[in-house]
Amino acid sequence: MKELLQKIEKRMDDFTVKKKLYILYIFCVLLPLIITDSVVFLIIRNSEMEKQKHDMTNIANAVSYNISSVVNNAGEMAKTIYTSRYIDDFLSRKYDTSAQYIMEYQEFFKDTLLENLLGMNQIVFTMYTNNDTIVKGGKVGNIEELKETQAYQKLNQSGETKGFFFVYDKNRSGTAEERKVVFLQKLDFFSGDQEKMLQLEFDYGNMMRTLQKMNFDNEVLICEENQIVLSNTKHGSTGSDFEELDDKIKKGYHQTVNLYGTELEVYVRRTGENAIANIAHNLPSILLLILINAILPFFFVHILNHSFTKRITELNEVFKSVDSEQLVPMRHEGGKDEIGSMVRSYNRMAARTNELIQTVYKNKLVEQEMLVSRKNAELLALHSQINPHFLFNALESIRMHSILKNENETADMVEKLAVMQRQYVEWGEDSVTIEQEVEFVKAYLALQKYRFGERLSYQIEIDEECRKRKVPKLTLVTFVENACVNGIESKASPGWIFVRVYEQNELICMEIEDTGNGMEEGKRQELLENMRNADIEMLKKKGRVGIVNACLRLKMVSENKVKIDLDGEEGVGTLITIWMPLEYM
C-alpha cells in the first residue's frame, strides 16, 4: 500500500496545478456525489418496490377474498339444497300425470325461498334429474341436457361431488357460445338410485364489473390453466373464448386460490409508472440538486483554479529568465496568500541578483577574455611545434626514396606533399571534418608507401555517419605517423596499418592499429599515462611530442571528456583507441 501511494504521489507531481484541482473536484466532490445519489436512488427505488409489492399483496388478498366469498356463499346454499329432504323427495317422486307434476312444482316453489336467495346474488340455479315423470322446464331439467356441458364433463373427470368451473359453452337457448361461471353439486345425499344435480350459474358480466368497481390502479388478472378468466381490464368480451396468458403479464405479484378443486392464479401487475417516468416527473428538483451539488462546486473550483494557475504560470515564465543576463521581475504582487508572498520574495531576490550581476559581470568578462587569449596562445604554440615535425618527415621520405630507388617519381611525391602542406598552412579553424582529415591521412600513407614499398600496407574504414563529424586538425595523421615511424619502420617484415572510425553509444570511436614491433609493457604504460595526462609542460620535453600534442588538443576541445586507451604487445603491434562524445564533434 505504501508503494502504491508513493507511485500515485509521484505521478501527481507530473500534473499541473490546474489538473490537480480538477482531479480534487472529481474525486472529492463529483464521485462522492454520484455514489451517494446512486445509493439514495437505490434505497428509494427498493422502498418503492417494497411498497408496490405490499400494495399488490393487499390487492391480491382483497380479490381472492371477494371471489372466495361469492363462491363459498353459493357453496353454502348448494349444501343447503344438498341436505334438504324436501327437495330430494320432490326430485325423486314419481308423478302419475304431467298435471300432477306441474301442481307439485308450483306448490314447491311457492313454499321455498331458494329462488329469492340466489336471485339476490345474481345466481341462476337449475336442478337436473333423470326422473322421466318430471316435465322439462323452469328450474328443473333433464340430466341429459346437463351431460352435454363442459362443466358436467369436468366434474365427472375430477371424481368429486361438487366443483366450481369457468367454461366457454353454449348458452341456455343453445344458439351461441359464451363465457360461463358454474358451480355443480351432485344431489345424492339421501339416495343414489337416481342421478340428480344442482347447477348454480353466476352472472359472468356482473363478476367482471364487480372486479372493475374495486378501482385498483394495478391490472388484476384471474387465470386458470394459463387462461385469463376474469380481469379488471378488457381481455375479450363475454361472447369470445378466454385469452391465453402472456408470459410478460406474469411479471408482478401473484397468489393461488383454490375453489372447490379449481386452482386460480391471481396476478397483480405493476403500475405503468416506471423509474424514467418518476425522473421526468421530478426533473425540476433533480436539476436544482445537480446545480447545487455539482455545478456550483465546479464554478468555485474554476475560480480557485484561475487564482492559483494564473500567478503560478506567470511565476514559471519569469523563472525561465534565469538563463538570461538579468532576472525579470513579476508585474503583479497582489494577494495575501502564500503565492503572493512568494511572488514578492522572488521580486526582492531578482532585484538583488541583478545588482550582483551588474557588479560581477564586467570582472567575469575580463576573466573570460584572458582565458580565451591563453587558450589561443597554447594552440598557436602547439601548431608551431606540429608544423616542422610533419614537414620534416615528409621531406625525409622523398629524400630516402630518391637515394635508394633512383626513380623519377618525385612529381607524385611532391603532389602528396602539396596536400599535406595545404593542410598545414590553412589554420583558419583548428577543426576539420573526419572526411578531410582522412584525405590527409591517405596522402601521408601514400608517401610512406613510396618509402617502405611492400613492407607497408594500410586499410581505412570510415562509417558514413561519421564523415561530417569534426576533429582537431592533424589528429588522426599524428597517430598514423607514430604507427609508421615507431611500428613499421623498425620492422624488417611487411606490416599493416588500420584506421577505423565508427559511432557507438553516443560516442565516436577512432582506432589506429599497426602490426609493427609494438613496445615493452613499461614503455606502453608510460606513453598511455602521458597521453591521458597531456599538458603544455610535457611539450617542452623531448620524446613523442606529436602524440602528446594531439591528445592535449583532443582534451581541450572535449572539455577533458575524451577517453584514450593504448593496447599492444611487443613483437605483435599497437592499438590506440580514442572515444569522443558526439556533442563535441
XYZ file of C-alpha atoms in Angstrom:
585
model
C 0.000 0.000 0.000
C 2.867 2.343 0.830
C 4.497 1.699 -2.555
C 1.171 2.308 -4.309
C 0.726 5.625 -2.503
C 4.271 6.632 -3.430
C 3.624 5.824 -7.092
C 0.400 7.843 -7.061
C 2.152 10.756 -5.354
C 4.990 10.629 -7.877
C 2.510 10.566 -10.729
C 0.619 13.528 -9.256
C 3.858 15.528 -9.198
C 3.818 15.453 -13.021
C 0.392 17.130 -13.242
C -0.125 20.871 -13.399
C -1.860 22.660 -10.530
C -4.871 23.198 -12.779
C -5.227 19.459 -13.393
C -4.723 18.707 -9.697
C -7.594 20.989 -8.713
C -9.898 19.390 -11.250
C -8.832 15.931 -10.030
C -9.636 17.119 -6.494
C -13.075 18.211 -7.676
C -13.744 14.901 -9.455
C -12.624 12.589 -6.632
C -13.710 14.666 -3.637
C -16.953 16.209 -4.925
C -18.293 14.669 -8.108
C -17.625 10.959 -7.491
C -18.871 11.013 -3.851
C -21.948 12.878 -5.066
C -22.641 10.315 -7.781
C -22.094 7.395 -5.403
C -24.242 8.949 -2.654
C -27.052 9.843 -5.045
C -26.913 6.373 -6.570
C -27.228 4.763 -3.129
C -30.124 7.078 -2.225
C -31.780 6.339 -5.554
C -31.432 2.587 -4.979
C -32.834 2.897 -1.455
C -35.806 4.912 -2.709
C -36.295 2.525 -5.611
C -36.192 -0.514 -3.320
C -38.558 1.208 -0.912
C -40.924 1.990 -3.761
C -40.723 -1.603 -4.965
C -41.448 -2.883 -1.458
C -44.414 -0.514 -1.206
C -45.694 -1.685 -4.572
C -45.255 -5.291 -3.501
C -47.184 -4.598 -0.287
C -49.955 -2.852 -2.246
C -50.106 -5.677 -4.766
C -50.302 -8.227 -1.934
C -53.238 -6.342 -0.430
C -54.941 -6.177 -3.839
C -54.455 -9.910 -4.412
C -55.796 -10.660 -0.949
C -58.841 -8.449 -1.498
C -59.609 -10.037 -4.896
C -59.098 -13.539 -3.511
C -61.370 -12.764 -0.560
C -64.065 -11.268 -2.781
C -64.288 -14.133 -5.248
C -63.922 -16.695 -2.465
C -66.807 -15.085 -0.565
C -69.095 -15.187 -3.601
C -68.263 -18.793 -4.436
C -68.326 -20.005 -0.814
C -71.725 -18.374 -0.259
C -73.011 -20.204 -3.304
C -71.427 -23.396 -1.962
C -73.238 -22.995 1.350
C -76.531 -22.545 -0.488
C -75.766 -25.641 -2.563
C -75.045 -27.529 0.640
C -78.467 -26.495 1.987
C -80.167 -27.877 -1.120
C -77.928 -30.983 -0.996
C -79.087 -31.838 2.541
C -82.804 -30.928 2.026
C -85.111 -33.961 2.321
C -87.907 -31.899 0.923
C -86.033 -31.130 -2.327
C -84.813 -34.713 -2.659
C -88.403 -36.018 -2.345
C -89.595 -33.519 -4.939
C -86.981 -34.639 -7.472
C -87.268 -38.392 -6.722
C -91.098 -38.721 -6.630
C -92.869 -40.476 -9.486
C -95.720 -38.392 -10.856
C -98.760 -40.023 -12.462
C -99.504 -37.218 -14.841
C -97.888 -34.073 -16.092
C -100.642 -32.035 -14.475
C -99.850 -33.559 -11.107
C -96.123 -32.589 -11.564
C -96.966 -29.036 -12.554
C -99.168 -28.605 -9.483
C -96.425 -30.004 -7.246
C -93.818 -27.772 -8.991
C -95.852 -24.636 -8.379
C -96.553 -25.626 -4.788
C -92.800 -26.413 -4.248
C -91.512 -23.071 -5.427
C -94.285 -21.220 -3.605
C -93.051 -22.586 -0.291
C -89.261 -22.322 -0.858
C -87.128 -19.160 -0.617
C -84.287 -20.548 -2.786
C -85.088 -18.510 -5.839
C -85.191 -15.292 -3.885
C -81.937 -16.017 -2.024
C -79.995 -16.943 -5.153
C -81.545 -14.203 -7.196
C -80.273 -11.625 -4.761
C -76.725 -12.781 -5.560
C -77.498 -12.799 -9.307
C -77.102 -16.568 -9.428
C -79.348 -18.672 -11.612
C -79.970 -22.159 -10.244
C -81.257 -25.212 -12.074
C -81.838 -28.754 -10.760
C -81.401 -31.739 -13.082
C -82.654 -35.319 -12.665
C -83.203 -38.437 -14.738
C -86.796 -38.801 -13.366
C -88.794 -39.291 -16.579
C -92.084 -38.260 -14.887
C -90.814 -34.696 -14.462
C -91.781 -32.270 -17.220
C -88.806 -30.336 -18.570
C -88.966 -26.589 -18.000
C -88.436 -23.820 -15.418
C -85.928 -24.551 -12.669
C -85.900 -28.305 -13.271
C -84.400 -30.025 -16.293
C -83.441 -33.402 -17.625
C -79.999 -34.635 -16.684
C -79.284 -35.459 -20.326
C -79.148 -31.738 -21.112
C -76.514 -31.177 -18.430
C -74.341 -34.039 -19.618
C -73.530 -32.125 -22.805
C -71.955 -29.235 -20.908
C -68.233 -28.794 -20.243
C -68.823 -28.242 -16.526
C -70.549 -31.640 -16.124
C -67.758 -33.389 -18.025
C -65.060 -31.709 -15.913
C -66.828 -32.687 -12.691
C -67.070 -36.354 -13.790
C -63.374 -36.333 -14.732
C -62.428 -34.970 -11.310
C -64.417 -37.674 -9.460
C -65.695 -35.104 -6.943
C -69.338 -34.496 -5.887
C -69.130 -30.749 -6.436
C -66.999 -28.302 -8.316
C -66.511 -24.708 -9.487
C -65.759 -24.128 -13.192
C -65.033 -21.406 -15.762
C -66.171 -22.658 -19.174
C -66.842 -21.382 -22.640
C -70.010 -23.251 -23.567
C -73.430 -22.926 -25.195
C -75.944 -20.543 -23.637
C -79.281 -21.738 -22.329
C -81.006 -21.336 -25.658
C -78.187 -23.307 -27.366
C -77.863 -20.699 -30.114
C -74.341 -19.441 -29.287
C -71.366 -19.965 -27.010
C -70.471 -17.664 -24.172
C -68.308 -17.456 -21.077
C -69.864 -19.091 -18.030
C -69.085 -19.416 -14.324
C -70.759 -22.573 -12.991
C -70.979 -24.369 -9.640
C -72.200 -28.006 -9.799
C -73.359 -30.144 -6.844
C -74.448 -33.791 -7.029
C -77.702 -34.348 -5.060
C -77.026 -37.861 -3.774
C -77.117 -37.247 -0.049
C -80.241 -39.355 0.551
C -80.280 -41.772 -2.345
C -78.203 -42.617 -5.351
C -80.683 -44.635 -7.424
C -81.490 -41.555 -9.465
C -78.893 -39.100 -10.833
C -79.698 -35.616 -9.562
C -77.551 -32.477 -9.979
C -77.714 -28.838 -8.904
C -76.239 -26.142 -11.174
C -75.589 -22.609 -9.949
C -74.700 -20.256 -12.802
C -73.114 -16.968 -11.852
C -73.538 -13.754 -13.837
C -70.132 -13.535 -15.583
C -70.606 -9.908 -16.587
C -71.535 -8.944 -13.052
C -68.380 -10.611 -11.702
C -66.264 -8.618 -14.197
C -67.996 -5.369 -13.199
C -67.568 -6.133 -9.501
C -63.825 -6.580 -10.046
C -63.622 -3.343 -12.009
C -65.580 -1.397 -9.375
C -62.894 -2.195 -6.809
C -60.944 0.626 -8.573
C -57.434 -0.781 -8.346
C -54.676 1.177 -10.121
C -52.950 -2.102 -10.905
C -54.121 -4.537 -13.525
C -55.629 -7.669 -11.928
C -55.927 -10.964 -13.805
C -57.564 -14.158 -12.512
C -56.314 -17.116 -14.506
C -56.966 -20.829 -14.734
C -54.553 -23.137 -16.544
C -52.878 -20.289 -18.456
C -56.212 -18.704 -19.461
C -57.481 -15.284 -18.305
C -60.953 -15.976 -16.863
C -61.542 -12.660 -15.036
C -59.913 -9.225 -15.210
C -60.461 -5.617 -14.211
C -59.351 -4.630 -17.721
C -60.731 -5.623 -21.088
C -59.492 -9.053 -22.104
C -62.152 -10.151 -24.575
C -65.934 -9.992 -24.461
C -68.423 -12.461 -22.944
C -69.073 -13.936 -26.347
C -65.416 -14.775 -27.103
C -63.257 -17.581 -25.747
C -60.825 -16.948 -22.886
C -57.493 -15.347 -23.857
C -54.181 -17.086 -23.318
C -51.941 -15.696 -20.576
C -48.819 -13.986 -21.944
C -45.528 -14.596 -20.130
C -44.975 -10.820 -19.940
C -48.205 -10.477 -17.924
C -46.838 -12.886 -15.316
C -44.322 -10.280 -14.158
C -45.531 -8.857 -10.873
C -47.144 -10.385 -7.789
C -49.370 -13.455 -7.795
C -51.045 -15.861 -5.373
C -53.091 -19.018 -5.691
C -56.735 -19.542 -4.662
C -58.325 -22.996 -4.604
C -62.125 -23.026 -5.003
C -63.752 -26.464 -4.876
C -60.969 -28.155 -6.839
C -60.382 -25.303 -9.266
C -56.960 -23.661 -8.793
C -56.978 -19.975 -9.735
C -53.893 -17.764 -10.073
C -54.432 -14.112 -9.120
C -51.876 -11.883 -10.930
C -51.378 -8.250 -9.961
C -49.212 -6.292 -12.399
C -47.108 -3.285 -11.500
C -48.387 0.150 -12.382
C -47.274 1.684 -15.661
C -45.222 4.360 -13.873
C -41.519 3.457 -14.048
C -38.218 4.967 -12.999
C -37.916 7.109 -16.144
C -41.408 8.498 -15.590
C -40.500 9.313 -11.974
C -37.343 11.082 -13.104
C -39.286 13.051 -15.707
C -41.862 13.974 -13.100
C -39.197 15.158 -10.650
C -36.861 16.646 -13.285
C -37.001 20.261 -11.957
C -35.992 19.105 -8.479
C -33.234 16.871 -9.888
C -31.818 19.717 -11.992
C -31.844 22.009 -8.960
C -29.929 19.414 -6.908
C -27.389 18.955 -9.734
C -26.918 22.725 -9.878
C -26.337 22.943 -6.125
C -24.244 19.787 -5.674
C -22.187 19.615 -8.883
C -22.171 22.811 -10.956
C -21.803 25.254 -8.058
C -18.700 23.491 -6.628
C -17.258 23.300 -10.154
C -17.749 27.072 -10.543
C -15.845 27.798 -7.325
C -13.109 25.252 -8.218
C -12.734 27.057 -11.552
C -12.330 30.416 -9.758
C -9.771 28.944 -7.340
C -8.001 27.279 -10.256
C -7.698 30.602 -12.047
C -6.439 32.277 -8.856
C -3.709 29.630 -8.475
C -2.637 28.883 -12.018
C -2.578 32.447 -13.320
C 0.069 33.568 -10.842
C 1.974 30.265 -10.804
C 2.141 30.277 -14.625
C 3.430 33.833 -14.628
C 5.964 32.923 -11.954
C 7.075 29.925 -14.019
C 7.589 32.159 -17.064
C 9.777 34.634 -15.189
C 11.818 31.775 -13.728
C 12.822 30.949 -17.297
C 14.727 34.226 -17.373
C 17.466 32.711 -15.197
C 19.349 31.833 -18.385
C 19.439 35.479 -19.482
C 21.731 38.219 -18.233
C 19.071 39.634 -15.908
C 16.146 38.193 -13.910
C 12.744 39.531 -14.941
C 10.554 40.720 -12.022
C 6.828 39.887 -11.854
C 4.423 42.744 -12.537
C 1.612 41.694 -10.184
C 2.404 41.340 -6.487
C -1.206 41.311 -5.230
C -2.640 38.670 -2.937
C -2.079 37.978 0.740
C -1.802 34.185 0.349
C 1.376 32.104 0.145
C 1.659 32.580 -3.642
C 1.512 36.380 -3.265
C 4.205 36.189 -0.585
C 6.353 34.001 -2.845
C 5.950 36.489 -5.725
C 7.096 39.400 -3.546
C 10.053 37.356 -2.273
C 11.023 36.482 -5.842
C 10.932 40.139 -6.893
C 13.249 41.072 -3.989
C 15.577 38.211 -4.961
C 15.529 39.263 -8.626
C 16.373 42.874 -7.762
C 19.251 41.817 -5.519
C 20.567 39.287 -8.047
C 20.505 41.852 -10.877
C 22.590 44.208 -8.726
C 25.125 41.447 -8.112
C 25.200 40.570 -11.831
C 25.993 44.181 -12.701
C 28.805 44.181 -10.144
C 30.377 40.862 -11.156
C 29.625 40.842 -14.907
C 32.467 43.124 -16.044
C 35.038 41.238 -13.990
C 33.761 37.977 -15.454
C 34.118 39.295 -18.999
C 37.728 40.326 -18.372
C 38.492 36.898 -16.894
C 36.904 35.113 -19.885
C 38.868 37.244 -22.356
C 42.089 36.341 -20.583
C 41.175 32.641 -20.626
C 40.414 32.740 -24.371
C 43.682 34.534 -25.070
C 45.601 31.920 -23.100
C 43.972 29.036 -24.982
C 44.680 30.714 -28.312
C 48.304 31.150 -27.316
C 48.510 27.480 -26.340
C 47.008 26.427 -29.688
C 49.472 28.596 -31.570
C 52.292 27.023 -29.609
C 51.009 23.559 -30.461
C 50.690 24.467 -34.134
C 54.212 25.808 -34.220
C 55.535 22.506 -32.878
C 53.463 20.310 -35.205
C 54.256 22.082 -38.467
C 58.011 21.426 -38.759
C 57.629 17.941 -37.369
C 55.401 16.700 -40.207
C 57.172 18.668 -42.887
C 60.485 17.099 -41.846
C 59.212 13.543 -42.016
C 57.601 14.104 -45.431
C 60.741 15.576 -46.954
C 62.830 12.812 -45.429
C 60.627 10.236 -47.140
C 61.172 11.900 -50.530
C 64.911 12.043 -49.969
C 65.254 8.424 -48.942
C 63.193 7.265 -51.906
C 65.284 9.235 -54.397
C 68.554 7.863 -52.949
C 67.549 4.246 -52.695
C 65.425 3.745 -55.851
C 66.836 6.254 -58.220
C 63.351 6.565 -59.824
C 61.671 9.591 -61.294
C 58.605 9.578 -59.062
C 59.376 12.832 -57.411
C 56.463 14.577 -59.071
C 53.920 12.253 -57.498
C 55.516 12.534 -54.110
C 55.577 16.312 -54.367
C 51.851 16.228 -55.186
C 51.196 14.293 -51.990
C 53.436 16.700 -50.143
C 51.357 19.571 -51.529
C 48.224 18.061 -49.990
C 49.939 17.866 -46.639
C 51.394 21.358 -46.971
C 47.931 22.768 -47.806
C 46.505 21.162 -44.680
C 49.429 22.508 -42.723
C 49.189 26.159 -43.803
C 45.347 26.510 -43.575
C 44.931 27.204 -39.853
C 41.792 29.358 -40.124
C 39.999 26.779 -37.970
C 41.536 24.222 -35.656
C 38.811 21.624 -36.509
C 38.206 19.807 -39.789
C 35.756 17.082 -40.780
C 36.858 13.488 -40.400
C 36.437 13.177 -44.146
C 39.019 15.947 -44.713
C 41.374 14.523 -42.079
C 41.172 11.089 -43.757
C 42.228 12.633 -47.096
C 45.325 13.961 -45.359
C 45.952 10.500 -43.822
C 45.660 8.906 -47.273
C 48.190 11.396 -48.700
C 50.609 10.738 -45.854
C 50.320 6.922 -46.157
C 50.772 7.137 -49.918
C 54.057 8.993 -49.369
C 55.118 6.397 -46.802
C 54.219 3.674 -49.299
C 56.926 5.076 -51.628
C 59.359 4.791 -48.770
C 58.526 1.335 -47.419
C 57.239 -0.333 -50.582
C 55.829 -3.796 -49.956
C 56.704 -3.518 -46.284
C 53.711 -1.205 -45.751
C 50.036 -1.970 -46.380
C 47.121 0.022 -44.985
C 43.306 -0.088 -44.771
C 40.924 2.813 -43.892
C 37.304 2.190 -42.805
C 35.077 5.205 -42.039
C 31.335 4.859 -41.262
C 29.222 7.123 -43.435
C 27.507 8.842 -40.473
C 30.923 9.845 -39.087
C 32.337 11.600 -42.154
C 30.890 15.065 -41.337
C 31.915 14.957 -37.673
C 34.799 17.306 -36.750
C 38.108 16.625 -35.032
C 41.124 18.843 -34.296
C 43.271 19.238 -37.399
C 46.188 16.796 -37.811
C 44.829 14.474 -35.085
C 44.463 11.162 -36.924
C 47.554 11.719 -39.057
C 49.642 12.223 -35.916
C 48.737 8.744 -34.626
C 49.181 7.263 -38.140
C 52.635 8.860 -38.388
C 53.520 7.335 -34.992
C 52.443 3.903 -36.281
C 54.698 4.268 -39.350
C 57.775 5.576 -37.620
C 57.691 3.532 -34.403
C 55.895 0.447 -35.728
C 56.573 -0.290 -39.413
C 59.984 1.418 -39.836
C 61.634 -0.691 -37.140
C 60.250 -3.952 -38.535
C 62.000 -5.823 -41.376
C 58.981 -7.875 -42.390
C 55.820 -6.417 -44.032
C 53.263 -4.728 -41.758
C 49.785 -3.225 -41.833
C 48.240 -0.005 -40.586
C 44.456 0.067 -39.945
C 42.395 3.252 -39.454
C 38.777 2.760 -38.285
C 36.174 5.401 -37.342
C 32.638 4.449 -36.229
C 29.788 5.582 -33.957
C 28.756 3.648 -30.823
C 26.618 4.582 -27.776
C 26.646 8.370 -28.404
C 30.429 8.230 -28.908
C 32.742 8.446 -31.931
C 35.357 5.729 -31.730
C 38.688 6.222 -33.618
C 41.096 3.291 -33.821
C 44.685 3.386 -35.222
C 46.264 -0.066 -35.260
C 49.602 -1.286 -36.628
C 51.193 -4.729 -36.849
C 54.694 -3.382 -36.180
C 57.157 -4.274 -33.438
C 54.951 -2.975 -30.613
C 56.566 -1.869 -27.345
C 57.584 -3.095 -23.947
C 54.919 -3.042 -21.211
C 56.782 -0.377 -19.236
C 57.047 1.968 -22.208
C 53.381 1.302 -23.111
C 52.220 2.258 -19.614
C 54.408 5.377 -19.624
C 53.119 6.512 -23.035
C 49.482 5.841 -22.038
C 49.978 7.908 -18.862
C 51.402 10.797 -20.928
C 48.535 10.595 -23.430
C 45.880 10.693 -20.734
C 47.550 13.492 -18.735
C 48.859 15.572 -21.650
C 49.512 19.285 -20.892
C 51.601 22.195 -22.113
C 54.525 21.361 -19.835
C 55.004 17.924 -21.496
C 55.514 19.595 -24.876
C 58.665 21.249 -23.553
C 60.252 17.842 -23.009
C 61.832 15.621 -25.623
C 60.148 12.441 -26.809
C 56.902 11.754 -28.593
C 55.770 15.358 -28.770
C 53.337 14.768 -31.661
C 51.283 12.167 -29.732
C 51.088 14.370 -26.600
C 50.208 17.368 -28.794
C 47.288 15.527 -30.433
C 45.997 14.198 -27.094
C 46.179 17.657 -25.498
C 44.125 19.232 -28.291
C 41.514 16.439 -28.012
C 41.258 17.099 -24.264
C 40.862 20.829 -24.845
C 38.040 20.581 -27.415
C 36.142 17.950 -25.359
C 36.476 19.735 -22.015
C 38.629 16.834 -20.817
C 35.891 14.245 -21.574
C 37.863 12.340 -24.218
C 38.863 8.777 -23.314
C 42.139 7.323 -24.650
C 43.404 3.775 -24.458
C 46.655 2.170 -25.633
C 46.940 -1.562 -26.058
C 49.679 -3.646 -27.597
C 52.240 -6.382 -27.261
C 55.926 -6.395 -28.054
C 56.603 -8.033 -31.441
C 52.864 -8.042 -32.337
C 51.711 -4.444 -32.745
C 49.963 -1.473 -31.152
C 46.315 -0.277 -30.966
C 45.356 3.283 -29.980
C 41.620 3.802 -29.279
C 40.002 7.235 -28.793
C 36.386 7.815 -27.654
C 34.941 11.295 -28.195
C 31.381 12.341 -27.115
C 29.210 13.266 -30.113
C 28.332 16.660 -28.639
C 31.923 17.872 -29.116
C 32.352 16.756 -32.743
